[in-house]
Every structure is written in structure tokens, then in C-alpha cells.
PDB file of C-alpha atoms and ligand atoms in Angstrom:
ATOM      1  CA  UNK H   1      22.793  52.973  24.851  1.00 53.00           C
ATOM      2  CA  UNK H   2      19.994  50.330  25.106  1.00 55.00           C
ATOM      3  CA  UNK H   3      20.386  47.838  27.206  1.00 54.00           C
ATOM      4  CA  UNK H   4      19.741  44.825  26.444  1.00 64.00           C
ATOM      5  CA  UNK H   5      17.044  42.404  29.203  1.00 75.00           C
ATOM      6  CA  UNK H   6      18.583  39.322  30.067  1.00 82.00           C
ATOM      7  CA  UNK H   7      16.659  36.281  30.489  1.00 87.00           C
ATOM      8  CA  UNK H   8      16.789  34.146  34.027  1.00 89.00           C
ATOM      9  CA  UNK H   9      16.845  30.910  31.366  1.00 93.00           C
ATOM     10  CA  UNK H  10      16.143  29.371  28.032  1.00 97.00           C
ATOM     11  CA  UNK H  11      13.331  29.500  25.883  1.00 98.00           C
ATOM     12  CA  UNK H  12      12.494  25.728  24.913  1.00 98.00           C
ATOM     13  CA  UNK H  13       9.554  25.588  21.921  1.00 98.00           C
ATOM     14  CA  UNK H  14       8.147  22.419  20.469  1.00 98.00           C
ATOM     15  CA  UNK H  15       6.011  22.146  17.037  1.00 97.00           C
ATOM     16  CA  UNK H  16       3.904  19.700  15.541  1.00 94.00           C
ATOM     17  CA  UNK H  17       1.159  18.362  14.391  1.00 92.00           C
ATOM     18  CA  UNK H  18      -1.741  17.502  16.160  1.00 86.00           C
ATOM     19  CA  UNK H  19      -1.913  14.730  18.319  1.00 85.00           C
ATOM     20  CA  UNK H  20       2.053  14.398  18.389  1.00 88.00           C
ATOM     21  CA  UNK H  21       1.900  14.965  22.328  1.00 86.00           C
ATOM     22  CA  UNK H  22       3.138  18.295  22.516  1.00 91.00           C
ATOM     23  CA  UNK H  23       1.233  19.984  25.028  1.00 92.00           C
ATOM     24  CA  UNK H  24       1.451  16.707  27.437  1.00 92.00           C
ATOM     25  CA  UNK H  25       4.980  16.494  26.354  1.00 96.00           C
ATOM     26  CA  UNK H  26       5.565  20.380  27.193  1.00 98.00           C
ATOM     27  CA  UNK H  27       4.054  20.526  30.067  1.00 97.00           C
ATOM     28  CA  UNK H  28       5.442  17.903  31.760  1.00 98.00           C
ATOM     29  CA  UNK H  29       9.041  18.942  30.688  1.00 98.00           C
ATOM     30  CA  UNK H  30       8.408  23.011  32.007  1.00 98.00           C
ATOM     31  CA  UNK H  31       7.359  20.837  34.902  1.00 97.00           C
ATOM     32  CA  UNK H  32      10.636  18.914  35.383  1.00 97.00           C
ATOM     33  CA  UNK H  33      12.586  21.716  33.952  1.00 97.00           C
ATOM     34  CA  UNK H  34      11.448  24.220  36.933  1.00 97.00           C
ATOM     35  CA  UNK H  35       9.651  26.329  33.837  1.00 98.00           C
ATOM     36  CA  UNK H  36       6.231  27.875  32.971  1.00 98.00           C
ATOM     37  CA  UNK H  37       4.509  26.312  30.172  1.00 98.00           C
ATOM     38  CA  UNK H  38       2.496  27.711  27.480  1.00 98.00           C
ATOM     39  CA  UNK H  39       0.088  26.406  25.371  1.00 97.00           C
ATOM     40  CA  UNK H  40      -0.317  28.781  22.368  1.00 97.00           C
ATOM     41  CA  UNK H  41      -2.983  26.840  20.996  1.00 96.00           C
ATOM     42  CA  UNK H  42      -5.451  27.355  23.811  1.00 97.00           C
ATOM     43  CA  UNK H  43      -5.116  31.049  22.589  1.00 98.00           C
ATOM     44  CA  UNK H  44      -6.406  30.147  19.304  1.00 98.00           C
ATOM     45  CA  UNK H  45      -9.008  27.744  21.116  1.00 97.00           C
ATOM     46  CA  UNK H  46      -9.670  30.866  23.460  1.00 98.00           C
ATOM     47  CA  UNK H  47     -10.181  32.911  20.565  1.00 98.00           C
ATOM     48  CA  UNK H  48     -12.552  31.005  18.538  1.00 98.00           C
ATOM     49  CA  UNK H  49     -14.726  30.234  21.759  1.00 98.00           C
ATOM     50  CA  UNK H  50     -15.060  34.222  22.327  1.00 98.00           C
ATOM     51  CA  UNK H  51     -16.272  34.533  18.115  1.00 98.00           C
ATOM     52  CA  UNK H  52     -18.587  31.711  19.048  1.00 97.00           C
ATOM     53  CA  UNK H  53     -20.320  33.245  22.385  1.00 96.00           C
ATOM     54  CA  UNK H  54     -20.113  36.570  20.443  1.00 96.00           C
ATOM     55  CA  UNK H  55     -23.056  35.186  17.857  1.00 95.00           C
ATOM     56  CA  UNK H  56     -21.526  36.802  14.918  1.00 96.00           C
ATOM     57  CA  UNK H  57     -21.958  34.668  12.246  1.00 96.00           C
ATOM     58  CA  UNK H  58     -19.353  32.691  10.887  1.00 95.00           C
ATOM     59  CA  UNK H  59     -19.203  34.141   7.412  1.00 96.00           C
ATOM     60  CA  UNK H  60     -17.639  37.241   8.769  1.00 97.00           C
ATOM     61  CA  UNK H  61     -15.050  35.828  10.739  1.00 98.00           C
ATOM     62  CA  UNK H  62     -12.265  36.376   8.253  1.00 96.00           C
ATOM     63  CA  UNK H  63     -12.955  39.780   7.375  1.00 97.00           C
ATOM     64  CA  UNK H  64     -12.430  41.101  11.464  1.00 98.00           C
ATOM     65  CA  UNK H  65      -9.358  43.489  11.626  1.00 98.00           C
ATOM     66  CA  UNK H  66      -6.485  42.412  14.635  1.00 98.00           C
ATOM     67  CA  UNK H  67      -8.545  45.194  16.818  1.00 97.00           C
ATOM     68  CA  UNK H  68     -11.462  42.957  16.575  1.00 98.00           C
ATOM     69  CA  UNK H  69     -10.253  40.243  17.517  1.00 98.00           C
ATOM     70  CA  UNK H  70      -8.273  42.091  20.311  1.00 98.00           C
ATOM     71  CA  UNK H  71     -11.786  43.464  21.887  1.00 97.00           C
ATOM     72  CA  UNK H  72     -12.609  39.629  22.131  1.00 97.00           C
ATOM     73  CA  UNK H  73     -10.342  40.622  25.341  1.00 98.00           C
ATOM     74  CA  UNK H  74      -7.639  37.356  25.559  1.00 98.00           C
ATOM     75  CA  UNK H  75      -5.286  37.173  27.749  1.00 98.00           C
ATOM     76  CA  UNK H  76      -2.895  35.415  30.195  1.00 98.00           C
ATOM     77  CA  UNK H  77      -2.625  35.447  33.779  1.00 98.00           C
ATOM     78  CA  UNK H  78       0.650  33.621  34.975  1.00 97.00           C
ATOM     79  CA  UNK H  79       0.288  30.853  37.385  1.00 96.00           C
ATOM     80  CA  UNK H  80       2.467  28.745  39.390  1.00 93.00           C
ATOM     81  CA  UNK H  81       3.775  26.406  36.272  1.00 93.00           C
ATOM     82  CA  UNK H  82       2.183  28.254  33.360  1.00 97.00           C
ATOM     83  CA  UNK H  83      -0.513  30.600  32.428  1.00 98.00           C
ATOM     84  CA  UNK H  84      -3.834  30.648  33.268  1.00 98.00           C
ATOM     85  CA  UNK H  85      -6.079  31.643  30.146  1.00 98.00           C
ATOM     86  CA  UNK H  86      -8.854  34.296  30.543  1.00 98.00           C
ATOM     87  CA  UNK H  87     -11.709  35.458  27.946  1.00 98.00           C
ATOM     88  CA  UNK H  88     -13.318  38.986  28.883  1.00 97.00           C
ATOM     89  CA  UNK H  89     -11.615  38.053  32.324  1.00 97.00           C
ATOM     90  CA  UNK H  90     -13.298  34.976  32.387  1.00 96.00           C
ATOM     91  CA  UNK H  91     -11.491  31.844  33.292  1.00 98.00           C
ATOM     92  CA  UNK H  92     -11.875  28.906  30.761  1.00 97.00           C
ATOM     93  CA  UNK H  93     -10.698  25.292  30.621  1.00 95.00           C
ATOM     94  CA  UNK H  94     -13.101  23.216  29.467  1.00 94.00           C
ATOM     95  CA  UNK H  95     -14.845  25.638  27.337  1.00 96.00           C
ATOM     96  CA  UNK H  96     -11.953  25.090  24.687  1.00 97.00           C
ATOM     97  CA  UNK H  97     -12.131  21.492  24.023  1.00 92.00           C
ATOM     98  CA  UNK H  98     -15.748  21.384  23.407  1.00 95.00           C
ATOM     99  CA  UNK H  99     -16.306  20.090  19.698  1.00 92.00           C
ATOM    100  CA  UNK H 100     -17.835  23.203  18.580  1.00 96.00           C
ATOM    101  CA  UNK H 101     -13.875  25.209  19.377  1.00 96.00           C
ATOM    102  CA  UNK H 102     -11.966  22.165  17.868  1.00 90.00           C
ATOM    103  CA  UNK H 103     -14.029  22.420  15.211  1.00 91.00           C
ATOM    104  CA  UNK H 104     -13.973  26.272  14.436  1.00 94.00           C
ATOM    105  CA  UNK H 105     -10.572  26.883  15.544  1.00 93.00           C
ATOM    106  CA  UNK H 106      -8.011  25.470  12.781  1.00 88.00           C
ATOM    107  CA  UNK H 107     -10.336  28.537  10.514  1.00 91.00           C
ATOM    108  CA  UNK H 108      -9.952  30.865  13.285  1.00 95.00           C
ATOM    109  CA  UNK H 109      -6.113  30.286  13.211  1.00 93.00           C
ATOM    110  CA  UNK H 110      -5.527  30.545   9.605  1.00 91.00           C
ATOM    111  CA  UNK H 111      -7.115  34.341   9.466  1.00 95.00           C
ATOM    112  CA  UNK H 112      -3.565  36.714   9.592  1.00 95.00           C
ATOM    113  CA  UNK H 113      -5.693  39.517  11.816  1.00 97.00           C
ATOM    114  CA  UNK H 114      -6.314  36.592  14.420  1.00 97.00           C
ATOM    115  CA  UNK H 115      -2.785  35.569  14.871  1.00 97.00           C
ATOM    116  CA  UNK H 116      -1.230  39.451  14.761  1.00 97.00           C
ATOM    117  CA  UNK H 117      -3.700  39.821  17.729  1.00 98.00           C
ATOM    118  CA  UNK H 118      -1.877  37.429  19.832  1.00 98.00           C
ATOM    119  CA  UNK H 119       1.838  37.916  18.888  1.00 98.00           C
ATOM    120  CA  UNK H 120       2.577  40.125  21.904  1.00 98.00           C
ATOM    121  CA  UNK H 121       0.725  38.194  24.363  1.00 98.00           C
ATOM    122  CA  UNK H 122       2.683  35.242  23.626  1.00 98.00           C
ATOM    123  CA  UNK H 123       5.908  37.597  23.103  1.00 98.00           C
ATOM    124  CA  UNK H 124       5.554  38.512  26.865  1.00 98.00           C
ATOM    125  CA  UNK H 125       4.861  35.280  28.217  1.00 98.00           C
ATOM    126  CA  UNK H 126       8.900  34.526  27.205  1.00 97.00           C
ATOM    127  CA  UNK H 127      10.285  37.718  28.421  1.00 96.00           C
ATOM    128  CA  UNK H 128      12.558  36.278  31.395  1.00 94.00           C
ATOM    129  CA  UNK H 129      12.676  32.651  29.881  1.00 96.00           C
ATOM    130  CA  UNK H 130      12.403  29.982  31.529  1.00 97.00           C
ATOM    131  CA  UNK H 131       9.051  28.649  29.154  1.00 98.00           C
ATOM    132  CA  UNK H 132       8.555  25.786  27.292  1.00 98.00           C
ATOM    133  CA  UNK H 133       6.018  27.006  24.535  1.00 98.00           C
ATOM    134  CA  UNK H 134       4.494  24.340  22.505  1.00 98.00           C
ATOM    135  CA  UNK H 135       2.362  25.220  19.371  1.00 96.00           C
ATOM    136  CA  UNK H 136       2.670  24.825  15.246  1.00 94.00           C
ATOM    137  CA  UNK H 137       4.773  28.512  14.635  1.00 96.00           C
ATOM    138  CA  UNK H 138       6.879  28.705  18.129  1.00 97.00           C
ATOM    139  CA  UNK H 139       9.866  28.319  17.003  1.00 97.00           C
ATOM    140  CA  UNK H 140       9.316  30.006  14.121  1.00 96.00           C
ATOM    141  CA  UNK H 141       7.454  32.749  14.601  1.00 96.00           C
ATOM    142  CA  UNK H 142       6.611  33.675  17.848  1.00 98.00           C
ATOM    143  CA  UNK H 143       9.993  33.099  19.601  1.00 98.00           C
ATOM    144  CA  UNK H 144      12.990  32.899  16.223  1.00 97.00           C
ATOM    145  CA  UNK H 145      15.705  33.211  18.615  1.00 96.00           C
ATOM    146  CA  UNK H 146      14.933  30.211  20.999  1.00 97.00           C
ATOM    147  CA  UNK H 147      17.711  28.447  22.601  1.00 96.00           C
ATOM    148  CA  UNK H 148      16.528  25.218  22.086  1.00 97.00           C
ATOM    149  CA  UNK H 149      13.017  24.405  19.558  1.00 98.00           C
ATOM    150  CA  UNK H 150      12.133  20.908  19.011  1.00 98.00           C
ATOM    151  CA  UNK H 151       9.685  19.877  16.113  1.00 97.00           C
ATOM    152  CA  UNK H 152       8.054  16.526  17.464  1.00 95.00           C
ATOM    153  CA  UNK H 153       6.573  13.988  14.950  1.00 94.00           C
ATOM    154  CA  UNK H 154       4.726  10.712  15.074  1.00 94.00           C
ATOM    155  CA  UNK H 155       3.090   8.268  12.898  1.00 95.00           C
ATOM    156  CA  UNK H 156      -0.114   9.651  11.632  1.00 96.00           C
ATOM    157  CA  UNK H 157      -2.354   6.182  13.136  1.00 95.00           C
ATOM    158  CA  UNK H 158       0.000   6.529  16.293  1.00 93.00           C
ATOM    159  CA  UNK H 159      -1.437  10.092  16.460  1.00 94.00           C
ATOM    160  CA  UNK H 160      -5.009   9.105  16.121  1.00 96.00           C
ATOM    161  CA  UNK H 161      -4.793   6.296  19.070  1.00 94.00           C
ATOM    162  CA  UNK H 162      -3.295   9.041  21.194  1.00 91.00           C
ATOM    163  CA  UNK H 163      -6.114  11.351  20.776  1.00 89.00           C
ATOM    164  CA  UNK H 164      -8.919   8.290  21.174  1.00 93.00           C
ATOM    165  CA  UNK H 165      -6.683   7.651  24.683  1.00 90.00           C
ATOM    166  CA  UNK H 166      -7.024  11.189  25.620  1.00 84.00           C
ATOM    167  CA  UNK H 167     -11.116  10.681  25.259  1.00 85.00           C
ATOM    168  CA  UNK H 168     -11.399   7.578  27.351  1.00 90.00           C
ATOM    169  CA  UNK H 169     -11.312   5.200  23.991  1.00 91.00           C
ATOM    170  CA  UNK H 170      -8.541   3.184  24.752  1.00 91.00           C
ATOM    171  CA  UNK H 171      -9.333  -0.033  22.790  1.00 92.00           C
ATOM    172  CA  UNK H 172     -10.479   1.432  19.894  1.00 93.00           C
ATOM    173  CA  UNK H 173     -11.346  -0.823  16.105  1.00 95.00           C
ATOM    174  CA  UNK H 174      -9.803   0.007  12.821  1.00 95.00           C
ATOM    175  CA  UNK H 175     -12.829   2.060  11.897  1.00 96.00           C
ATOM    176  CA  UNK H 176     -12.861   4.520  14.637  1.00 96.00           C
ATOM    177  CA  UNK H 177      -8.889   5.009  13.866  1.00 96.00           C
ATOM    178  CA  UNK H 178      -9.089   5.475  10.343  1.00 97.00           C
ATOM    179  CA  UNK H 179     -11.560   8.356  11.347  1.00 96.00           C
ATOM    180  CA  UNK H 180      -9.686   9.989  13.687  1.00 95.00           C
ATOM    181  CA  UNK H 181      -6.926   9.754  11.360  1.00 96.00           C
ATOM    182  CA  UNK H 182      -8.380  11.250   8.424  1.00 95.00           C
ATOM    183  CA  UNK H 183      -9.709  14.216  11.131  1.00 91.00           C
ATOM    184  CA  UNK H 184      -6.247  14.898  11.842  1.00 92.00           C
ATOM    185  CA  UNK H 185      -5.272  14.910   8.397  1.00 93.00           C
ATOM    186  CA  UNK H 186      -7.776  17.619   7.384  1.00 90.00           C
ATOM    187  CA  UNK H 187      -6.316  19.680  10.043  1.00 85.00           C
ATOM    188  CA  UNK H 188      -2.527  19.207   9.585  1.00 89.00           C
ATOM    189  CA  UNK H 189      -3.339  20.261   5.844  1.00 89.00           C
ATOM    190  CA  UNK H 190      -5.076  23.342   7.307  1.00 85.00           C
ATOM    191  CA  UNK H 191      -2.268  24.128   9.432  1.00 85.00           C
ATOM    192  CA  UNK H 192       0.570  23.091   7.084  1.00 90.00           C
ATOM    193  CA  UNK H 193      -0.948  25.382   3.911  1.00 90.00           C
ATOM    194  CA  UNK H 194      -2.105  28.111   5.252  1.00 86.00           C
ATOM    195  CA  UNK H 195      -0.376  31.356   3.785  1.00 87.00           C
ATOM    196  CA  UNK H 196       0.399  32.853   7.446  1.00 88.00           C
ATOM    197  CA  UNK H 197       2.678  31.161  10.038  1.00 88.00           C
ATOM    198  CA  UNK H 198       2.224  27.562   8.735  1.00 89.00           C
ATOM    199  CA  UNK H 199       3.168  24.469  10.857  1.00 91.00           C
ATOM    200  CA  UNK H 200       6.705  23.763   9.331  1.00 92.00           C
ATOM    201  CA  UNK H 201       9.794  22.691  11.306  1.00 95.00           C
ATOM    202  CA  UNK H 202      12.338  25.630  11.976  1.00 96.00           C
ATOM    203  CA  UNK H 203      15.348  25.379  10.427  1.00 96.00           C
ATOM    204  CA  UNK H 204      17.436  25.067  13.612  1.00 96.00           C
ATOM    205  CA  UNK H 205      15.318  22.733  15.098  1.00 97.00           C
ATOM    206  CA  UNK H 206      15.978  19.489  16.481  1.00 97.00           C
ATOM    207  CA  UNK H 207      13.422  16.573  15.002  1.00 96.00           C
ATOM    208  CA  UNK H 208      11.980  14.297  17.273  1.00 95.00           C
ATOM    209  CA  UNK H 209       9.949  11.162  16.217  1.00 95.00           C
ATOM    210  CA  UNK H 210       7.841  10.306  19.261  1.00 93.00           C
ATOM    211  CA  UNK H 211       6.049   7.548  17.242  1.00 93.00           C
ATOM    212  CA  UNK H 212       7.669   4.701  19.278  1.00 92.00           C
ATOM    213  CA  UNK H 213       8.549   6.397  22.390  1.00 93.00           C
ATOM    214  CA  UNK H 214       6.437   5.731  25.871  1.00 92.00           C
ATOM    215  CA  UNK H 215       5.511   9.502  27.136  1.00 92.00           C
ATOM    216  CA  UNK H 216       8.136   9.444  30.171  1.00 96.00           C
ATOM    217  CA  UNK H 217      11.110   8.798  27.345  1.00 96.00           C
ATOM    218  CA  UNK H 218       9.776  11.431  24.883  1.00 95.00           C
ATOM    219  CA  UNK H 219       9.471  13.878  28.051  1.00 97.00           C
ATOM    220  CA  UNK H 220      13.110  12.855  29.273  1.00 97.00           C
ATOM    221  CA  UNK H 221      14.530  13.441  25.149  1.00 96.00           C
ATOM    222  CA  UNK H 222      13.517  17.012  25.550  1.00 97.00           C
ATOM    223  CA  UNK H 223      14.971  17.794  29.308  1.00 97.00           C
ATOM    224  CA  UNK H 224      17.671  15.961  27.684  1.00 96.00           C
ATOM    225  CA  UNK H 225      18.212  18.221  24.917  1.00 96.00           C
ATOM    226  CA  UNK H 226      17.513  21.181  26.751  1.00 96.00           C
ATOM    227  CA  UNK H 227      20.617  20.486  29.103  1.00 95.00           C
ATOM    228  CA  UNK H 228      22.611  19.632  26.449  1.00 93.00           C
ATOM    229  CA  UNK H 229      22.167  22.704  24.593  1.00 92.00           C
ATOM    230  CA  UNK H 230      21.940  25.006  27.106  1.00 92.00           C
ATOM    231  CA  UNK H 231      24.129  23.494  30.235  1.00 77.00           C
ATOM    232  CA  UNK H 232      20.719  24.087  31.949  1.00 69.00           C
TER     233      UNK H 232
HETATM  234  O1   DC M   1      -2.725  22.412  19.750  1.00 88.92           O
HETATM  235  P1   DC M   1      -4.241  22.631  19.616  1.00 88.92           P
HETATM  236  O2   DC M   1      -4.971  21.448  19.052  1.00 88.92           O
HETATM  237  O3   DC M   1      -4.878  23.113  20.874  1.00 88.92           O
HETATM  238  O4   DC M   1      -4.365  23.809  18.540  1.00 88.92           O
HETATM  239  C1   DC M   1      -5.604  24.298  18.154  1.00 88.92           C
HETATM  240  C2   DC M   1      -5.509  24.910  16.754  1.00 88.92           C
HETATM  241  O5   DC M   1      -4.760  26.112  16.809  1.00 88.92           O
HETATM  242  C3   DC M   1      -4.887  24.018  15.672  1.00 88.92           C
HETATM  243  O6   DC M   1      -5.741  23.971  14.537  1.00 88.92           O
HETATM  244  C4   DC M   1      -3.626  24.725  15.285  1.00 88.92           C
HETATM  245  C5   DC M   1      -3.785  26.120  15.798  1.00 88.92           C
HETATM  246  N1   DC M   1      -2.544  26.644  16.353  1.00 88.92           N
HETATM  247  C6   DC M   1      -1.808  27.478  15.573  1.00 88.92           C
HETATM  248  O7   DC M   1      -2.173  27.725  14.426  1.00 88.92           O
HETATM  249  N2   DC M   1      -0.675  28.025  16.068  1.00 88.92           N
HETATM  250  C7   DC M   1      -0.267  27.745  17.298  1.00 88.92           C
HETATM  251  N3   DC M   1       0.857  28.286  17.752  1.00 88.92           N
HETATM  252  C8   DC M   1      -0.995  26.858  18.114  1.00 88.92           C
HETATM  253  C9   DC M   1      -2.146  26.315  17.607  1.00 88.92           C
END
């Protein structure tokens, strides 16, 4: 008979689009929650920065097989709240917010070969529960049978004065948000449209507009929901 592993806790995912908090809002829930948090789009980020440092040229990037992009070496070494995210065994942080990954990566992540070649590494990151995952296919994809997923939404101009925060620009004029707004725009349509694992709510999960909601009472909504759907 197989047995089946049991899991010490839930598996909590959150989707979205860009800029609707979801990493700060994950984290800091796993945090709360006594879980590990991942961030499955640092893979993606992780990925694209090993394609870049690699030299090969751009052009070719969507004809590598999943064996490619595994020898680009990726992978996850768990930490005290989360996962600690490692290119040839190489450490990186910083590397994958440069422009030249945020830039590159939406491509990277629409290519089928480069998301097969992370399924299992974010698979095994959920094994005893206990995660919060955040990402655009989590509760989709990646985890379907998630106790509790969460798709968090906000205002598209809400969105682009959150990401201006996160760069220091806290003031910011009309012109510098309409950019920023029409940047995240490109790359929702990216994510939304592409063929493979688009960003698209899960059926069974809960919708959460963050658009008027201070970051402490959109953190509190999900540890909220978490113990009311699991008695966590
Ligand atoms: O959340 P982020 O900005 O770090 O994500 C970087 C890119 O990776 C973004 O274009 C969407 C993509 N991504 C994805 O396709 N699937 C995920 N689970 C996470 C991120």
C-alpha cells in the first residue's frame, strides 16, 4: 500500500499581478504564520540572470530544452523563514532586481522548457507545508491542492506608486506614474497571455483587493483567512 506523507501544516499560495504586494505581503504572513516563504519569481529572476552571465545570445533563449535550462544549476537552500536562492551554488540577492533581469525575465518565464525546469524545485519546497508561496501559477499550477490560495489584486496606478515606493520615489508626478503603469501593463499582458501557466486566479481561490488596504491589514486578511480555513 502507499502511504500517503502528511504535511506538519497548510500550504497558503497567493497570485497576482505585479506590484500587488505579494511577495511583501507573503513574506510577512509565513513570518507571522511560523512558515517558510517562497518567492517563485526569484526562480524565474534566478533563471534569466544565469542566461544573461551565460552570454548566449538572446535569440536562442526559447529554443533551450528543460535540461538546458536545468544545467543553469538553480536551486534552493532552506533558511530559517524561507529559502535562500543559489545560481551554480552561488548566492544571489541583488543580482535579480537589476534592470537587465526585470527586463529579460517576463520572456524567460513565458518559454514552457524554463518553467518544466523548476516544477520540482518548487514541488519540494511544499513537501511538509507550512509555506506561503507567492507567484502568478501557485495556486494553480505548482501547488493545485493548496489549503488555502489567495489571488491578490489592486488598482493598476495603486500598483505603480507601490513599486516607485519600493525604489525610494515616494512623491512621485503624474508622468512618472503613468510610466510605471504602462510598464506594468506590458508585463501583466505577458504574464496573463502566455500559452503556459498564465497568471489567472484559481478557481478555488479567495480574491483579495489590496487597492485600499495599508500593508499591516492586507497582511492580517491573509493570516486571517488562513485560520479560518484551516483552524491553523
Ligand atoms: O514576482 P516577480 O516580479 O519577481 O516575477 C518575475 C517574473 O517572473 C514576472 O514576469 C512573472 C514571472 N513569474 C511567473 O511567471 N511565475 C511565477 N510563479 C512567478 C513569477
Amino acid at each position: 500500500m502507499i502511504s500517503q506523507h502528511r504535511r506538519e501544516g497548510p500550504i497558503v499560495t497567493l497570485d497576482g499581478p505585479a506590484g500587488s504586494g505579494k511577495s511583501s505581503t507573503a513574506k510577512a504572513a509565513a513570518t507571522r504564520l511560523g512558515f517558510r516563504h517562497l518567492d517563485s519569481g526569484a526562480l524565474y529572476r534566478a533563471l534569466t540572470f544565469g542566461l544573461l552571465r551565460s552570454g548566449l545570445a538572446e535569440k536562442e533563449w526559447a529554443a533551450l530544452g528543460e535540461e538546458e535550462f536545468q544545467s543553469l544549476n538553480i536551486d534552493l537552500e532552506t533558511t530559517e523563514h524561507g529559502f535562500q536562492v543559489l545560481v551554480a551554488g552561488q548566492e544571489v540577492d541583488s543580482e535579480l532586481r537589476t534592470p537587465g533581469v526585470t527586463e529579460h525575465v517576463s520572456a524567460v518565464a513565458s518559454i514552457p522548457a524554463s518553467r518544466n525546469s523548476l516544477l520540482a524545485l518548487q514541488r519540494r519546497t511544499g513537501v511538509d507545508g507550512r509555506l506561503v508561496a507567492d507567484g502568478r501559477d501557485m495556486g494553480t499550477v505548482v501547488f493545485p491542492d493548496a489549503e488555502v490560495k489567495v489571488y491578490l489584486i489592486a488598482d493598476l496606478k495603486e500598483r505603480a506608486r507601490r513599486r516607485l515606493k519600493e525604489v525610494g520615489e515616494c512623491s512621485p508626478d503624474n508622468f512618472k506614474i503613468a510610466r510605471q503603469a504602462k510598464a506594468l501593463d506590458t508585463r501583466d499582458r505577458s504574464d496573463t497571455q502566455r500559452s503556459i501557466s498564465p497568471l489567472k486566479k484559481a478557481e478555488d481561490a479567495v480574491e483579495l483587493d489590496t487597492t485600499g488596504l495599508e500593508f499591516e491589514e492586507q497582511v492580517q486578511a491573509v493570516v486571517d483567512l488562513v485560520a479560518r480555513l484551516t483552524l491553523f
